[in-house]
PDB file of C-alpha atoms in Angstrom:
ATOM      1  CA  UNK A   1      11.314  16.898  -9.045  1.00 41.00           C
ATOM      2  CA  UNK A   2      14.552  14.866  -8.944  1.00 43.00           C
ATOM      3  CA  UNK A   3      18.095  16.080  -9.446  1.00 43.00           C
ATOM      4  CA  UNK A   4      20.019  19.379  -9.337  1.00 49.00           C
ATOM      5  CA  UNK A   5      19.625  22.143 -11.418  1.00 54.00           C
ATOM      6  CA  UNK A   6      20.363  21.330 -15.095  1.00 51.00           C
ATOM      7  CA  UNK A   7      19.760  17.831 -14.489  1.00 49.00           C
ATOM      8  CA  UNK A   8      16.114  17.752 -12.923  1.00 56.00           C
ATOM      9  CA  UNK A   9      13.726  14.995 -13.973  1.00 52.00           C
ATOM     10  CA  UNK A  10      10.063  15.886 -13.270  1.00 61.00           C
ATOM     11  CA  UNK A  11       8.725  12.412 -11.921  1.00 65.00           C
ATOM     12  CA  UNK A  12       5.292  13.845 -11.546  1.00 74.00           C
ATOM     13  CA  UNK A  13       3.740  16.716 -13.333  1.00 77.00           C
ATOM     14  CA  UNK A  14       0.327  18.517 -12.275  1.00 76.00           C
ATOM     15  CA  UNK A  15      -1.003  15.555 -10.767  1.00 79.00           C
ATOM     16  CA  UNK A  16      -4.286  16.188  -9.318  1.00 81.00           C
ATOM     17  CA  UNK A  17      -6.235  13.277  -7.528  1.00 82.00           C
ATOM     18  CA  UNK A  18      -8.446  12.405  -4.530  1.00 87.00           C
ATOM     19  CA  UNK A  19      -8.940   8.985  -2.863  1.00 90.00           C
ATOM     20  CA  UNK A  20     -12.598   8.482  -1.735  1.00 93.00           C
ATOM     21  CA  UNK A  21     -12.261   7.459   1.859  1.00 94.00           C
ATOM     22  CA  UNK A  22     -13.310   3.697   2.605  1.00 96.00           C
ATOM     23  CA  UNK A  23     -12.472   2.926  -1.000  1.00 97.00           C
ATOM     24  CA  UNK A  24     -10.003   0.986  -2.829  1.00 97.00           C
ATOM     25  CA  UNK A  25      -7.757   3.017  -5.523  1.00 96.00           C
ATOM     26  CA  UNK A  26      -5.154   1.236  -8.226  1.00 96.00           C
ATOM     27  CA  UNK A  27      -2.271   3.142  -9.679  1.00 94.00           C
ATOM     28  CA  UNK A  28      -1.488   2.177 -12.967  1.00 93.00           C
ATOM     29  CA  UNK A  29       0.592   3.115 -15.801  1.00 88.00           C
ATOM     30  CA  UNK A  30       4.024   2.029 -17.980  1.00 83.00           C
ATOM     31  CA  UNK A  31       7.381   1.630 -16.057  1.00 82.00           C
ATOM     32  CA  UNK A  32       8.658   4.969 -15.344  1.00 80.00           C
ATOM     33  CA  UNK A  33       5.223   6.781 -15.359  1.00 80.00           C
ATOM     34  CA  UNK A  34       5.570   8.057 -11.877  1.00 81.00           C
ATOM     35  CA  UNK A  35       3.496   5.240  -9.790  1.00 84.00           C
ATOM     36  CA  UNK A  36       5.615   4.720  -7.209  1.00 85.00           C
ATOM     37  CA  UNK A  37       6.730   8.184  -6.604  1.00 84.00           C
ATOM     38  CA  UNK A  38       3.082   9.369  -6.500  1.00 86.00           C
ATOM     39  CA  UNK A  39       2.686   6.703  -3.666  1.00 86.00           C
ATOM     40  CA  UNK A  40       5.616   7.710  -1.751  1.00 84.00           C
ATOM     41  CA  UNK A  41       4.552  11.166  -1.939  1.00 83.00           C
ATOM     42  CA  UNK A  42       1.069  10.555  -0.548  1.00 84.00           C
ATOM     43  CA  UNK A  43       2.510   8.410   2.197  1.00 85.00           C
ATOM     44  CA  UNK A  44       5.049  10.963   3.342  1.00 83.00           C
ATOM     45  CA  UNK A  45       8.001   8.835   2.245  1.00 84.00           C
ATOM     46  CA  UNK A  46       8.968  11.567  -0.131  1.00 83.00           C
ATOM     47  CA  UNK A  47       8.293  15.459  -0.262  1.00 80.00           C
ATOM     48  CA  UNK A  48       6.726  17.190  -3.101  1.00 78.00           C
ATOM     49  CA  UNK A  49       8.611  20.076  -4.556  1.00 79.00           C
ATOM     50  CA  UNK A  50       5.214  21.842  -5.214  1.00 77.00           C
ATOM     51  CA  UNK A  51       1.634  21.726  -4.404  1.00 80.00           C
ATOM     52  CA  UNK A  52      -0.001  19.951  -1.528  1.00 82.00           C
ATOM     53  CA  UNK A  53      -0.352  16.425  -0.229  1.00 84.00           C
ATOM     54  CA  UNK A  54      -2.737  15.826   2.238  1.00 82.00           C
ATOM     55  CA  UNK A  55      -3.231  12.374   4.215  1.00 84.00           C
ATOM     56  CA  UNK A  56      -6.443  11.811   6.289  1.00 81.00           C
ATOM     57  CA  UNK A  57      -7.067  15.519   5.984  1.00 81.00           C
ATOM     58  CA  UNK A  58      -3.759  16.396   7.382  1.00 83.00           C
ATOM     59  CA  UNK A  59      -1.617  18.682   4.834  1.00 84.00           C
ATOM     60  CA  UNK A  60       2.001  16.991   5.169  1.00 83.00           C
ATOM     61  CA  UNK A  61       3.590  19.247   2.734  1.00 82.00           C
ATOM     62  CA  UNK A  62       5.375  21.335   5.206  1.00 82.00           C
ATOM     63  CA  UNK A  63       5.586  18.652   8.164  1.00 84.00           C
ATOM     64  CA  UNK A  64       8.817  18.035  10.137  1.00 87.00           C
ATOM     65  CA  UNK A  65      10.643  15.017   9.722  1.00 87.00           C
ATOM     66  CA  UNK A  66       9.376  13.836  13.567  1.00 88.00           C
ATOM     67  CA  UNK A  67       5.715  14.975  12.080  1.00 86.00           C
ATOM     68  CA  UNK A  68       6.118  12.779   9.122  1.00 85.00           C
ATOM     69  CA  UNK A  69       7.509   9.770  11.098  1.00 86.00           C
ATOM     70  CA  UNK A  70       4.616   9.805  13.427  1.00 84.00           C
ATOM     71  CA  UNK A  71       2.329   9.918  10.577  1.00 83.00           C
ATOM     72  CA  UNK A  72       3.649   6.938   9.141  1.00 83.00           C
ATOM     73  CA  UNK A  73       3.716   5.105  12.296  1.00 83.00           C
ATOM     74  CA  UNK A  74       0.008   6.083  13.070  1.00 84.00           C
ATOM     75  CA  UNK A  75      -1.996   7.329   9.921  1.00 88.00           C
ATOM     76  CA  UNK A  76      -0.697   5.062   7.291  1.00 92.00           C
ATOM     77  CA  UNK A  77       0.289   1.301   6.531  1.00 93.00           C
ATOM     78  CA  UNK A  78       2.661  -0.252   4.258  1.00 93.00           C
ATOM     79  CA  UNK A  79       2.583  -3.579   2.239  1.00 94.00           C
ATOM     80  CA  UNK A  80       5.374  -4.285   0.036  1.00 90.00           C
ATOM     81  CA  UNK A  81       5.928  -7.295  -2.713  1.00 89.00           C
ATOM     82  CA  UNK A  82       8.704  -8.565  -0.645  1.00 90.00           C
ATOM     83  CA  UNK A  83       7.114  -8.837   2.473  1.00 92.00           C
ATOM     84  CA  UNK A  84       9.824  -7.278   4.474  1.00 93.00           C
ATOM     85  CA  UNK A  85       9.291  -9.514   7.869  1.00 96.00           C
ATOM     86  CA  UNK A  86      12.258  -9.909  10.343  1.00 96.00           C
ATOM     87  CA  UNK A  87      13.327 -13.700   9.669  1.00 96.00           C
ATOM     88  CA  UNK A  88      14.264 -14.308  13.569  1.00 97.00           C
ATOM     89  CA  UNK A  89      10.934 -13.074  14.607  1.00 97.00           C
ATOM     90  CA  UNK A  90       7.701 -14.677  15.188  1.00 98.00           C
ATOM     91  CA  UNK A  91       4.472 -13.729  13.380  1.00 98.00           C
ATOM     92  CA  UNK A  92       3.444 -12.072  16.551  1.00 97.00           C
ATOM     93  CA  UNK A  93       6.475 -10.182  17.189  1.00 97.00           C
ATOM     94  CA  UNK A  94       6.453  -8.972  13.341  1.00 97.00           C
ATOM     95  CA  UNK A  95       3.082  -7.738  13.823  1.00 97.00           C
ATOM     96  CA  UNK A  96       3.971  -5.782  17.133  1.00 96.00           C
ATOM     97  CA  UNK A  97       6.783  -4.161  15.679  1.00 94.00           C
ATOM     98  CA  UNK A  98       4.832  -0.893  14.613  1.00 92.00           C
ATOM     99  CA  UNK A  99       3.323  -0.621  17.824  1.00 92.00           C
ATOM    100  CA  UNK A 100       6.830  -1.078  19.686  1.00 91.00           C
ATOM    101  CA  UNK A 101       8.474   1.419  17.328  1.00 88.00           C
ATOM    102  CA  UNK A 102       6.022   3.852  18.322  1.00 84.00           C
ATOM    103  CA  UNK A 103       6.500   3.717  22.087  1.00 85.00           C
ATOM    104  CA  UNK A 104       3.555   1.334  22.763  1.00 87.00           C
ATOM    105  CA  UNK A 105       3.874  -2.304  24.738  1.00 89.00           C
ATOM    106  CA  UNK A 106       1.056  -4.001  22.773  1.00 89.00           C
ATOM    107  CA  UNK A 107      -1.636  -6.298  24.448  1.00 92.00           C
ATOM    108  CA  UNK A 108      -1.550 -10.031  23.733  1.00 93.00           C
ATOM    109  CA  UNK A 109      -5.031  -9.759  22.734  1.00 94.00           C
ATOM    110  CA  UNK A 110      -4.379  -6.851  20.131  1.00 94.00           C
ATOM    111  CA  UNK A 111      -1.712  -9.033  18.497  1.00 96.00           C
ATOM    112  CA  UNK A 112      -3.872 -12.050  18.283  1.00 96.00           C
ATOM    113  CA  UNK A 113      -7.067 -10.052  16.790  1.00 95.00           C
ATOM    114  CA  UNK A 114      -4.744  -8.544  14.230  1.00 96.00           C
ATOM    115  CA  UNK A 115      -3.591 -12.084  13.070  1.00 96.00           C
ATOM    116  CA  UNK A 116      -6.982 -13.530  13.392  1.00 96.00           C
ATOM    117  CA  UNK A 117      -8.515 -10.739  11.338  1.00 94.00           C
ATOM    118  CA  UNK A 118      -6.102 -12.173   8.361  1.00 95.00           C
ATOM    119  CA  UNK A 119      -6.775 -15.853   9.464  1.00 95.00           C
ATOM    120  CA  UNK A 120      -3.459 -16.798  11.073  1.00 96.00           C
ATOM    121  CA  UNK A 121      -4.372 -16.681  14.612  1.00 96.00           C
ATOM    122  CA  UNK A 122      -2.825 -20.477  14.984  1.00 96.00           C
ATOM    123  CA  UNK A 123       0.325 -19.172  13.350  1.00 96.00           C
ATOM    124  CA  UNK A 124       1.438 -16.430  15.756  1.00 97.00           C
ATOM    125  CA  UNK A 125       4.542 -18.347  16.878  1.00 97.00           C
ATOM    126  CA  UNK A 126       5.696 -19.312  13.464  1.00 98.00           C
ATOM    127  CA  UNK A 127       8.723 -17.728  11.803  1.00 98.00           C
ATOM    128  CA  UNK A 128       8.489 -16.538   8.264  1.00 97.00           C
ATOM    129  CA  UNK A 129      10.525 -19.468   6.859  1.00 97.00           C
ATOM    130  CA  UNK A 130       7.838 -21.813   8.451  1.00 97.00           C
ATOM    131  CA  UNK A 131       4.926 -19.930   6.356  1.00 97.00           C
ATOM    132  CA  UNK A 132       4.135 -19.993   2.942  1.00 96.00           C
ATOM    133  CA  UNK A 133       4.487 -16.716   0.641  1.00 95.00           C
ATOM    134  CA  UNK A 134       0.896 -16.052   1.118  1.00 96.00           C
ATOM    135  CA  UNK A 135       0.681 -16.583   4.637  1.00 97.00           C
ATOM    136  CA  UNK A 136       3.684 -14.166   4.855  1.00 96.00           C
ATOM    137  CA  UNK A 137       1.999 -11.399   3.045  1.00 95.00           C
ATOM    138  CA  UNK A 138      -0.923 -11.921   5.466  1.00 96.00           C
ATOM    139  CA  UNK A 139       1.474 -11.451   8.465  1.00 97.00           C
ATOM    140  CA  UNK A 140       2.793  -8.312   6.646  1.00 96.00           C
ATOM    141  CA  UNK A 141      -1.072  -6.981   6.207  1.00 96.00           C
ATOM    142  CA  UNK A 142      -1.613  -7.673   9.888  1.00 96.00           C
ATOM    143  CA  UNK A 143       1.588  -5.791  10.710  1.00 96.00           C
ATOM    144  CA  UNK A 144       0.223  -2.798   8.351  1.00 95.00           C
ATOM    145  CA  UNK A 145      -3.199  -2.891  10.310  1.00 95.00           C
ATOM    146  CA  UNK A 146      -2.353  -3.274  13.811  1.00 94.00           C
ATOM    147  CA  UNK A 147      -2.072   0.533  14.079  1.00 91.00           C
ATOM    148  CA  UNK A 148      -5.316   0.961  12.754  1.00 91.00           C
ATOM    149  CA  UNK A 149      -4.200   3.362   9.892  1.00 93.00           C
ATOM    150  CA  UNK A 150      -6.499   5.619   7.816  1.00 93.00           C
ATOM    151  CA  UNK A 151      -4.750   4.493   4.669  1.00 94.00           C
ATOM    152  CA  UNK A 152      -2.936   1.426   3.836  1.00 95.00           C
ATOM    153  CA  UNK A 153      -0.650   1.851   1.060  1.00 94.00           C
ATOM    154  CA  UNK A 154       0.444  -1.651  -0.962  1.00 95.00           C
ATOM    155  CA  UNK A 155       3.160  -1.938  -3.448  1.00 92.00           C
ATOM    156  CA  UNK A 156       2.533  -4.700  -5.670  1.00 92.00           C
ATOM    157  CA  UNK A 157       0.972  -6.754  -3.031  1.00 92.00           C
ATOM    158  CA  UNK A 158       0.610  -9.859  -4.804  1.00 93.00           C
ATOM    159  CA  UNK A 159       3.614  -9.857  -7.136  1.00 91.00           C
ATOM    160  CA  UNK A 160       5.503 -12.235  -5.582  1.00 90.00           C
ATOM    161  CA  UNK A 161       2.712 -14.635  -5.006  1.00 94.00           C
ATOM    162  CA  UNK A 162       1.346 -17.509  -6.974  1.00 93.00           C
ATOM    163  CA  UNK A 163      -2.171 -17.221  -8.397  1.00 93.00           C
ATOM    164  CA  UNK A 164      -3.892 -19.132  -5.644  1.00 94.00           C
ATOM    165  CA  UNK A 165      -2.155 -16.978  -2.776  1.00 94.00           C
ATOM    166  CA  UNK A 166      -2.800 -13.860  -5.063  1.00 94.00           C
ATOM    167  CA  UNK A 167      -6.604 -14.526  -4.940  1.00 94.00           C
ATOM    168  CA  UNK A 168      -6.471 -15.028  -1.173  1.00 94.00           C
ATOM    169  CA  UNK A 169      -4.485 -11.743  -0.602  1.00 95.00           C
ATOM    170  CA  UNK A 170      -7.061  -9.870  -2.842  1.00 95.00           C
ATOM    171  CA  UNK A 171     -10.208 -11.072  -1.238  1.00 95.00           C
ATOM    172  CA  UNK A 172      -8.817 -10.503   2.112  1.00 95.00           C
ATOM    173  CA  UNK A 173      -8.073  -6.686   0.822  1.00 95.00           C
ATOM    174  CA  UNK A 174     -11.480  -6.328  -0.595  1.00 96.00           C
ATOM    175  CA  UNK A 175     -13.124  -7.597   2.469  1.00 95.00           C
ATOM    176  CA  UNK A 176     -11.282  -4.604   4.384  1.00 95.00           C
ATOM    177  CA  UNK A 177     -12.733  -2.288   2.396  1.00 96.00           C
ATOM    178  CA  UNK A 178     -16.251  -3.713   2.134  1.00 96.00           C
ATOM    179  CA  UNK A 179     -16.423  -4.790   5.620  1.00 95.00           C
ATOM    180  CA  UNK A 180     -14.586  -2.214   7.649  1.00 94.00           C
ATOM    181  CA  UNK A 181     -14.264   0.719   5.313  1.00 96.00           C
ATOM    182  CA  UNK A 182     -10.600   0.828   5.081  1.00 96.00           C
ATOM    183  CA  UNK A 183      -9.043   3.131   2.275  1.00 96.00           C
ATOM    184  CA  UNK A 184      -6.338   1.302   0.256  1.00 97.00           C
ATOM    185  CA  UNK A 185      -4.183   2.697  -2.613  1.00 95.00           C
ATOM    186  CA  UNK A 186      -2.526  -0.039  -4.644  1.00 95.00           C
ATOM    187  CA  UNK A 187       0.469   0.369  -7.129  1.00 93.00           C
ATOM    188  CA  UNK A 188       0.149  -2.337  -9.673  1.00 93.00           C
ATOM    189  CA  UNK A 189       1.193  -3.525 -12.871  1.00 90.00           C
ATOM    190  CA  UNK A 190      -1.300  -6.281 -12.843  1.00 93.00           C
ATOM    191  CA  UNK A 191      -4.759  -6.042 -14.390  1.00 94.00           C
ATOM    192  CA  UNK A 192      -6.124  -8.611 -12.044  1.00 92.00           C
ATOM    193  CA  UNK A 193      -5.215  -6.713  -9.109  1.00 94.00           C
ATOM    194  CA  UNK A 194      -6.506  -3.483 -10.722  1.00 95.00           C
ATOM    195  CA  UNK A 195      -9.837  -5.109 -11.212  1.00 96.00           C
ATOM    196  CA  UNK A 196     -10.278  -6.005  -7.566  1.00 96.00           C
ATOM    197  CA  UNK A 197     -10.283  -1.812  -6.964  1.00 97.00           C
ATOM    198  CA  UNK A 198     -13.142   0.317  -7.202  1.00 97.00           C
ATOM    199  CA  UNK A 199     -11.307   2.938  -9.332  1.00 96.00           C
ATOM    200  CA  UNK A 200      -7.864   2.639 -11.498  1.00 96.00           C
ATOM    201  CA  UNK A 201      -5.816   5.943 -11.887  1.00 93.00           C
ATOM    202  CA  UNK A 202      -3.547   5.691 -14.951  1.00 92.00           C
ATOM    203  CA  UNK A 203      -0.642   7.653 -15.150  1.00 88.00           C
ATOM    204  CA  UNK A 204       1.835   8.269 -18.243  1.00 84.00           C
ATOM    205  CA  UNK A 205       5.015  10.279 -18.373  1.00 83.00           C
ATOM    206  CA  UNK A 206       4.278  11.642 -14.704  1.00 84.00           C
ATOM    207  CA  UNK A 207       0.365  12.774 -15.602  1.00 86.00           C
ATOM    208  CA  UNK A 208      -2.456  11.462 -14.539  1.00 86.00           C
ATOM    209  CA  UNK A 209      -4.386  10.722 -17.772  1.00 86.00           C
ATOM    210  CA  UNK A 210      -7.440   8.777 -17.198  1.00 89.00           C
ATOM    211  CA  UNK A 211      -9.678   7.238 -14.118  1.00 92.00           C
ATOM    212  CA  UNK A 212     -11.652   3.882 -14.881  1.00 94.00           C
ATOM    213  CA  UNK A 213     -14.456   3.242 -12.259  1.00 95.00           C
ATOM    214  CA  UNK A 214     -15.679  -0.334 -11.702  1.00 94.00           C
ATOM    215  CA  UNK A 215     -12.853  -1.837 -13.575  1.00 93.00           C
ATOM    216  CA  UNK A 216     -12.585  -5.581 -15.055  1.00 94.00           C
ATOM    217  CA  UNK A 217      -9.244  -6.951 -15.925  1.00 93.00           C
ATOM    218  CA  UNK A 218     -10.442  -6.920 -19.667  1.00 94.00           C
ATOM    219  CA  UNK A 219     -10.982  -3.080 -19.490  1.00 93.00           C
ATOM    220  CA  UNK A 220      -8.082  -2.548 -17.693  1.00 93.00           C
ATOM    221  CA  UNK A 221      -5.692  -4.474 -20.215  1.00 91.00           C
ATOM    222  CA  UNK A 222      -7.401  -2.957 -23.084  1.00 90.00           C
ATOM    223  CA  UNK A 223      -6.287   0.486 -21.571  1.00 86.00           C
ATOM    224  CA  UNK A 224      -2.657  -0.656 -20.921  1.00 83.00           C
ATOM    225  CA  UNK A 225      -2.424  -2.095 -24.455  1.00 83.00           C
ATOM    226  CA  UNK A 226      -3.791   0.945 -26.291  1.00 79.00           C
ATOM    227  CA  UNK A 227      -0.714   2.757 -24.755  1.00 68.00           C
ATOM    228  CA  UNK A 228       1.720   0.308 -25.907  1.00 64.00           C
ATOM    229  CA  UNK A 229       0.491   0.485 -29.640  1.00 57.00           C
TER     230      UNK A 229
END
């Protein structure tokens, strides 16, 4: 619920969803349907005004600000459309940042392994301006994964990429689920992104309206088109 008395806006209304561990869930719906709000509540970036939000089995509804900060630094990872890399930092320093914010001194091998996992071990000393958009997003994924989070939240992770780079990122995320059991939650408008997921949850006007398992780009596009008629 946003706003004050008399001007309240109910961004989410009786949404009850569960994300299976070790799976990839995509969240879709028209603009203003509550997709980003749902992700922010699930990740502890915003507080729910009623109900519960659980992450990795932990109820974060009544968590203190300090507890939420620790949760975001240890149990969840974030990847955004705009990469959010620090331009003056090398790829290695960008990846190390979450560990340093958590008060840890990262081992060189730890950072190397995170970059190697996204195919960029040889770009550790490169700054963002020296990397392509797809490579920058892979650095962002390595940064999100270096803390070994229980859940990776990705907000339009391929929105700023060309088709070829987007395909690489989707393949990387898919392998993280299939090969390592990573849990991923993605917010997207793109049927091709949703088709890479195990399930798609559709929102409309702040409500959960439908779930599509084993989606294809065609079936996702058909659902979205039906709502726009």
